[in-house]
Coordinates of C-alpha atoms and ligand atoms in Angstrom, one line a residue:
X1 CA 203.4 99.5 15.5
X2 CA 201.8 97.2 18.1
X3 CA 204.2 94.7 19.5
X4 CA 203.3 91.4 21.2
X5 CA 202.9 91.8 25.0
X6 CA 206.1 91.5 26.9
X7 CA 206.2 88.5 29.2
X8 CA 206.2 88.9 33.0
X9 CA 204.2 91.0 35.4
X10 CA 202.3 93.9 34.1
X11 CA 200.6 96.6 36.2
X12 CA 196.8 96.8 35.8
X13 CA 195.5 99.6 33.6
X14 CA 192.9 101.8 35.3
X15 CA 193.3 105.4 34.3
X16 CA 194.2 106.1 30.7
X17 CA 195.1 109.6 29.3
X18 CA 193.7 110.0 25.8
X19 CA 195.1 112.5 23.3
X20 CA 193.3 113.5 20.1
X21 CA 194.7 115.9 17.4
X22 CA 193.7 114.3 14.1
X23 CA 191.8 117.3 12.7
X24 CA 190.7 120.6 14.2
X25 CA 189.9 119.7 17.8
X26 CA 192.7 119.6 20.3
X27 CA 191.6 117.2 23.0
X28 CA 192.8 115.4 26.1
X29 CA 190.9 113.2 28.6
X30 CA 191.3 110.8 31.4
X31 CA 189.1 107.8 31.5
X32 CA 189.0 105.2 34.3
X33 CA 188.3 101.6 33.7
X34 CA 187.5 102.2 30.0
X35 CA 184.1 103.7 30.8
X36 CA 184.2 106.4 33.5
X37 CA 185.1 109.8 32.1
X38 CA 187.1 111.6 34.8
X39 CA 188.0 114.6 32.7
X40 CA 187.5 115.6 29.1
X41 CA 188.8 118.8 27.6
X42 CA 188.1 119.8 23.9
X43 CA 189.5 123.0 22.4
X44 CA 187.9 123.6 19.1
X45 CA 189.7 125.5 16.3
X46 CA 186.4 126.4 14.6
X47 CA 186.9 130.1 14.9
X48 CA 190.4 129.9 13.4
X49 CA 189.2 128.0 10.3
X50 CA 185.7 129.5 9.9
X51 CA 186.8 132.4 7.7
X52 CA 188.4 130.0 5.2
X53 CA 185.2 127.9 5.1
X54 CA 187.0 124.7 6.1
X55 CA 190.0 123.3 7.9
X56 CA 193.4 124.7 6.8
X57 CA 195.9 121.9 7.5
X58 CA 198.9 124.2 8.2
X59 CA 197.0 126.4 10.6
X60 CA 195.5 123.3 12.3
X61 CA 199.0 121.8 12.9
X62 CA 200.3 125.0 14.4
X63 CA 197.3 125.6 16.6
X64 CA 197.6 122.0 18.0
X65 CA 201.2 122.9 19.0
X66 CA 200.0 125.9 20.9
X67 CA 196.8 124.4 22.4
X68 CA 197.9 120.9 23.4
X69 CA 200.0 121.9 26.4
X70 CA 197.2 123.9 28.2
X71 CA 194.6 121.3 27.2
X72 CA 196.6 118.5 28.6
X73 CA 197.3 120.5 31.8
X74 CA 193.6 121.1 32.2
X75 CA 192.6 117.5 31.7
X76 CA 195.2 116.2 34.1
X77 CA 194.4 118.8 36.8
X78 CA 190.6 118.0 36.6
X79 CA 191.6 114.3 37.0
X80 CA 193.6 115.1 40.2
X81 CA 196.9 114.6 38.4
X82 CA 199.6 116.9 37.1
X83 CA 202.7 117.1 34.8
X84 CA 204.2 114.1 36.6
X85 CA 201.4 111.9 35.4
X86 CA 200.4 110.9 38.9
X87 CA 197.7 108.2 38.8
X88 CA 197.9 107.7 35.1
X89 CA 198.5 104.0 34.0
X90 CA 198.7 104.4 30.3
X91 CA 198.5 106.8 27.3
X92 CA 196.4 106.4 24.2
X93 CA 196.9 108.7 21.2
X94 CA 195.2 109.0 17.8
X95 CA 197.8 108.1 15.1
X96 CA 195.5 108.1 12.1
X97 CA 193.6 108.7 9.9
X98 CA 193.6 112.5 9.8
X99 CA 195.8 115.4 8.8
X100 CA 199.4 114.3 9.0
X101 CA 200.8 117.5 10.5
X102 CA 198.1 117.5 13.2
X103 CA 198.4 113.8 14.0
X104 CA 202.2 114.2 14.5
X105 CA 201.7 116.8 17.2
X106 CA 199.7 114.4 19.4
X107 CA 201.9 111.4 18.7
X108 CA 205.1 113.3 19.6
X109 CA 203.6 114.5 22.8
X110 CA 202.2 111.1 23.8
X111 CA 205.6 109.4 23.2
X112 CA 207.4 112.1 25.3
X113 CA 204.9 111.6 28.2
X114 CA 205.1 107.8 28.0
X115 CA 208.8 108.0 28.3
X116 CA 208.9 110.6 31.0
X117 CA 206.2 108.9 33.1
X118 CA 207.3 105.3 32.4
X119 CA 203.8 104.2 31.4
X120 CA 202.7 102.2 28.4
X121 CA 201.6 103.8 25.1
X122 CA 199.2 102.7 22.5
X123 CA 198.4 104.3 19.1
X124 CA 194.6 104.3 18.4
X125 CA 192.8 104.4 15.1
X126 CA 190.5 107.5 15.0
X127 CA 187.7 105.5 13.5
X128 CA 187.9 102.8 16.2
X129 CA 187.8 105.5 18.8
X130 CA 184.5 106.8 17.4
X131 CA 183.1 103.3 17.8
X132 CA 184.2 103.3 21.4
X133 CA 182.2 106.5 22.1
X134 CA 179.1 104.3 22.4
X135 CA 180.8 101.8 24.7
X136 CA 181.7 104.7 27.1
X137 CA 178.0 105.3 27.8
X138 CA 176.6 101.8 27.2
X139 CA 179.4 99.3 28.1
X140 CA 176.9 96.4 27.9
X141 CA 176.2 96.8 24.2
X142 CA 175.2 93.5 22.7
X143 CA 176.8 92.0 19.6
X144 CA 176.7 92.0 16.6
X145 CA 176.2 95.7 16.0
X146 CA 176.1 97.7 12.8
X147 CA 177.7 101.0 13.2
X148 CA 177.0 103.9 10.9
X149 CA 180.1 106.1 11.2
X150 CA 179.4 109.5 9.7
X151 CA 181.9 112.3 10.0
X152 CA 183.6 115.0 8.0
X153 CA 186.0 112.5 6.4
X154 CA 184.2 109.2 6.5
X155 CA 180.8 107.6 5.8
X156 CA 181.1 103.9 6.7
X157 CA 178.8 101.0 7.6
X158 CA 180.7 98.6 9.8
X159 CA 179.6 95.3 11.3
X160 CA 181.2 94.9 14.7
X161 CA 181.0 91.3 16.1
X162 CA 183.1 92.2 19.2
X163 CA 185.5 95.0 20.1
X164 CA 188.3 94.9 17.6
X165 CA 186.4 92.7 15.1
X166 CA 185.3 94.8 12.3
X167 CA 183.9 94.1 8.8
X168 CA 183.5 97.0 6.4
X169 CA 180.1 96.6 4.7
X170 CA 180.1 99.8 2.7
X171 CA 181.2 103.4 2.4
X172 CA 180.9 106.5 0.4
X173 CA 182.2 106.4 -3.2
X174 CA 182.8 110.2 -3.2
X175 CA 182.0 112.8 -0.5
X176 CA 181.5 112.0 3.1
X177 CA 178.1 112.9 4.6
X178 CA 179.7 115.6 6.8
X179 CA 181.6 117.0 3.9
X180 CA 178.3 117.3 2.0
X181 CA 176.7 119.2 4.9
X182 CA 179.8 121.5 5.0
X183 CA 179.9 122.1 1.3
X184 CA 176.1 122.8 1.0
X185 CA 176.1 125.0 4.1
X186 CA 179.0 127.0 2.6
X187 CA 177.2 127.4 -0.7
X188 CA 174.1 128.6 1.2
X189 CA 176.2 131.1 3.2
X190 CA 175.6 129.4 6.5
X191 CA 179.2 129.2 7.6
X192 CA 181.5 126.5 8.9
X193 CA 181.0 123.8 10.2
X194 CA 177.9 123.3 8.1
X195 CA 176.3 120.3 9.8
X196 CA 175.3 122.2 13.0
X197 CA 174.2 125.2 10.9
X198 CA 171.9 123.1 8.7
X199 CA 170.6 121.1 11.7
X200 CA 169.6 124.4 13.4
X201 CA 168.0 126.0 10.4
X202 CA 166.2 123.0 8.9
X203 CA 163.3 122.9 11.4
X204 CA 162.2 126.4 10.1
X205 CA 162.0 125.0 6.5
X206 CA 159.8 122.6 4.6
X207 CA 161.6 119.3 4.0
X208 CA 159.3 118.5 1.1
X209 CA 159.9 121.8 -0.7
X210 CA 162.5 120.3 -3.0
X211 CA 162.8 116.7 -4.1
X212 CA 166.6 116.1 -4.1
X213 CA 168.0 112.9 -5.4
X214 CA 168.5 109.9 -3.1
X215 CA 171.6 108.2 -4.6
X216 CA 172.2 104.6 -3.5
X217 CA 175.0 103.2 -5.8
X218 CA 175.1 99.4 -6.3
X219 CA 173.2 96.7 -4.6
X220 CA 175.3 96.8 -1.4
X221 CA 175.8 99.4 1.2
X222 CA 177.7 102.2 -0.5
X223 CA 176.8 105.9 -0.5
X224 CA 177.2 108.8 -2.8
X225 CA 176.7 112.4 -1.9
X226 CA 178.4 114.5 -4.6
X227 CA 175.4 114.3 -6.9
X228 CA 173.1 115.5 -4.2
X229 CA 175.4 118.5 -3.5
X230 CA 175.5 119.4 -7.2
X231 CA 171.7 119.1 -7.4
X232 CA 171.3 121.6 -4.5
X233 CA 173.7 124.0 -6.2
X234 CA 171.9 123.7 -9.6
X235 CA 168.5 124.1 -8.1
X236 CA 169.4 127.2 -6.1
X237 CA 171.1 128.8 -9.1
X238 CA 167.9 128.2 -11.1
X239 CA 165.7 129.5 -8.3
X240 CA 167.6 132.2 -6.5
X241 CA 164.5 133.2 -4.6
X242 CA 164.3 129.8 -2.9
X243 CA 164.0 130.0 0.9
X244 CA 167.3 128.9 2.4
X245 CA 165.5 127.1 5.2
X246 CA 163.5 125.0 2.7
X247 CA 166.7 124.1 0.8
X248 CA 168.5 123.2 4.0
X249 CA 165.5 121.1 5.3
X250 CA 165.1 119.3 1.9
X251 CA 168.8 118.6 1.6
X252 CA 169.0 117.2 5.2
X253 CA 165.9 115.1 4.5
X254 CA 167.6 113.5 1.5
X255 CA 170.9 112.8 3.4
X256 CA 169.2 111.3 6.4
X257 CA 166.8 109.2 4.2
X258 CA 169.7 107.6 2.4
X259 CA 171.8 107.0 5.5
X260 CA 168.9 105.4 7.4
X261 CA 167.7 103.3 4.5
X262 CA 171.1 101.7 3.9
X263 CA 172.0 101.4 7.6
X264 CA 168.6 99.7 8.4
X265 CA 169.1 97.2 5.6
X266 CA 172.6 96.4 6.7
X267 CA 171.4 95.8 10.3
X268 CA 168.7 93.5 9.1
X269 CA 171.0 91.6 6.7
X270 CA 173.5 90.7 9.5
X271 CA 170.9 90.1 12.2
X272 CA 172.3 93.0 14.3
X273 CA 171.1 93.4 17.8
X274 CA 171.5 97.1 17.5
X275 CA 172.3 100.0 15.2
X276 CA 174.8 102.4 16.5
X277 CA 175.7 105.9 15.4
X278 CA 179.2 107.4 15.5
X279 CA 181.1 110.4 14.2
X280 CA 180.2 114.1 14.0
X281 CA 177.1 113.8 11.8
X282 CA 175.7 111.4 14.5
X283 CA 174.9 114.7 16.4
X284 CA 172.3 115.5 13.7
X285 CA 168.8 115.8 15.3
X286 CA 166.9 114.4 12.3
X287 CA 169.3 111.5 11.9
X288 CA 168.9 110.6 15.6
X289 CA 165.1 110.8 15.5
X290 CA 164.9 108.7 12.3
X291 CA 167.4 106.0 13.6
X292 CA 165.5 105.7 16.8
X293 CA 162.2 105.3 15.0
X294 CA 163.6 102.8 12.5
X295 CA 165.2 100.7 15.2
X296 CA 161.9 100.7 17.3
X297 CA 160.0 99.6 14.2
X298 CA 162.5 96.8 13.5
X299 CA 162.7 95.7 17.2
X300 CA 166.4 96.3 17.6
X301 CA 168.4 98.6 19.9
X302 CA 169.5 102.1 18.8
X303 CA 172.7 103.5 20.4
X304 CA 173.1 107.2 20.0
X305 CA 176.1 108.6 21.8
X306 CA 175.5 111.9 23.5
X307 CA 176.3 114.8 21.2
X308 CA 179.6 115.7 22.9
X309 CA 180.9 112.2 22.3
X310 CA 179.8 112.2 18.6
X311 CA 182.2 114.9 17.6
X312 CA 186.0 114.5 18.0
X313 CA 187.0 114.2 21.7
X314 CA 189.8 112.4 23.6
X315 CA 187.5 110.4 26.0
X316 CA 186.7 108.0 23.1
X317 CA 190.5 107.7 22.4
X318 CA 191.2 106.8 26.1
X319 CA 188.3 104.3 26.0
X320 CA 189.6 102.5 22.9
X321 CA 193.2 102.8 24.3
X322 CA 192.1 101.2 27.6
X323 CA 190.7 98.2 25.8
X324 CA 193.8 97.9 23.7
X325 CA 196.3 98.3 26.6
X326 CA 194.4 95.9 28.7
X327 CA 194.6 93.2 26.0
X328 CA 198.4 93.8 25.8
X329 CA 198.8 96.1 22.8
X330 CA 201.8 98.4 23.1
X331 CA 203.3 101.0 20.8
X332 CA 206.9 102.0 21.0
X333 CA 208.9 105.1 20.4
X334 CA 208.9 104.5 16.7
X335 CA 205.1 105.0 16.6
X336 CA 204.4 107.2 13.6
X337 CA 201.3 108.9 12.2
X338 CA 199.4 107.6 9.2
X339 CA 197.1 110.0 7.4
X340 CA 195.3 107.1 5.7
X341 CA 195.2 104.5 8.4
X342 CA 192.5 101.9 7.7
X343 CA 190.2 100.2 10.2
X344 CA 191.1 96.5 10.3
X345 CA 190.3 93.7 12.7
X346 CA 193.0 93.1 15.2
X347 CA 191.5 90.2 17.2
Ligands
KG4_1 O1 183.8 113.4 13.8 P1 184.0 114.8 13.5 O2 183.9 115.8 14.7 O3 185.4 115.1 12.8 C1 185.8 114.2 11.8 O4 186.5 113.2 12.2 O5 185.5 114.5 10.6 O6 182.9 115.3 12.4 C2 182.8 116.6 11.9 C3 181.7 116.6 10.9 C4 181.6 118.0 10.2 O7 181.4 117.7 8.8 C5 180.3 118.6 10.7 O8 179.7 119.5 9.8 C6 179.5 117.4 11.1 O9 180.4 116.4 11.6 N1 178.5 117.7 12.1 C7 177.1 117.6 11.8 C8 176.5 118.0 13.0 N2 177.5 118.3 14.0 C9 178.7 118.1 13.4 N3 176.5 117.2 10.7 C10 175.1 117.3 10.8 N4 174.4 117.7 11.9 C11 175.1 118.1 13.0 N5 174.4 118.5 14.1
ZN2 ZN1 186.2 112.2 13.9

């Protein structure tokens, strides 16, 4: 995928167009210098998938085809550019992991634009782009960092010793944290996506009303959320009169408790200068409060990207792409999509 830099003169990379279509957000953004967001447009397909209680892959792929052209036009126009790509020095596109049909829409468009505009292209790992969401707002992050990446598809603890240098410390052995939020919310009739719904309802409930299990498998840094989800279902079936807000608050408390306990220990064990949140679940209010408190108690930094940068967006793709393009990474017209792309160190 990424070839060695070609010898000879290469134009400096300032403005990068990012394209993100890995799941149910169609997004395009222009970022200058890797850290200044010039434009960022996100078109969510939430309404399309809500009645099915989750993302329907075929519908997502088709919606990306329809939405990507107007979303791109909007992002380019807001950045003072147009369909000729005026002022754009490079293109970054998410090429995995994600839904294969959705990824392919973005990758095909990015390759076409790179060829038409004569600018370099780089494929970006969606997980790496979530890590770069923090760098967009705080480019002077110190190293090493421990990143808790919590989204609908992933729950990972990653040690980052420098951009591109990643060590996977642990992950979920079953459901992702966001998936648990979505499944429990669906069971409670709160709609899709479940994370924001539970986040909004929980403050009206008592987080100590139910004592749900805090599963921490093994001695390392792994997570497990499927037992918690089953426990919520069994409890509500046994006690149909239970207040939904109490269930939501108690469930959220259990998830956040586990996430913060393991992340905090991971940060201490590697001597991290900071703990960083990434991914859609990083928008959760309780998680943000608890991580801030834990980091203050432990005397390390807490990096919490703004909520808009936690959930899927293309500014983070452009930021990761800027770093990759600047160091000489290039993808070619044979760039493909990989639904199961893994995060590996490339330095
Ligand atoms: O990163 P993201 O936008 O897409 C993936 O790459 O998966 O994450 C989406 C996930 C969904 O499961 C959604 O319910 C969850 O993030 N989420 C939240 C919140 N906002 C989004 N979970 C808890 N609290 C929130 N406020
Ligand atoms: Zn994501």
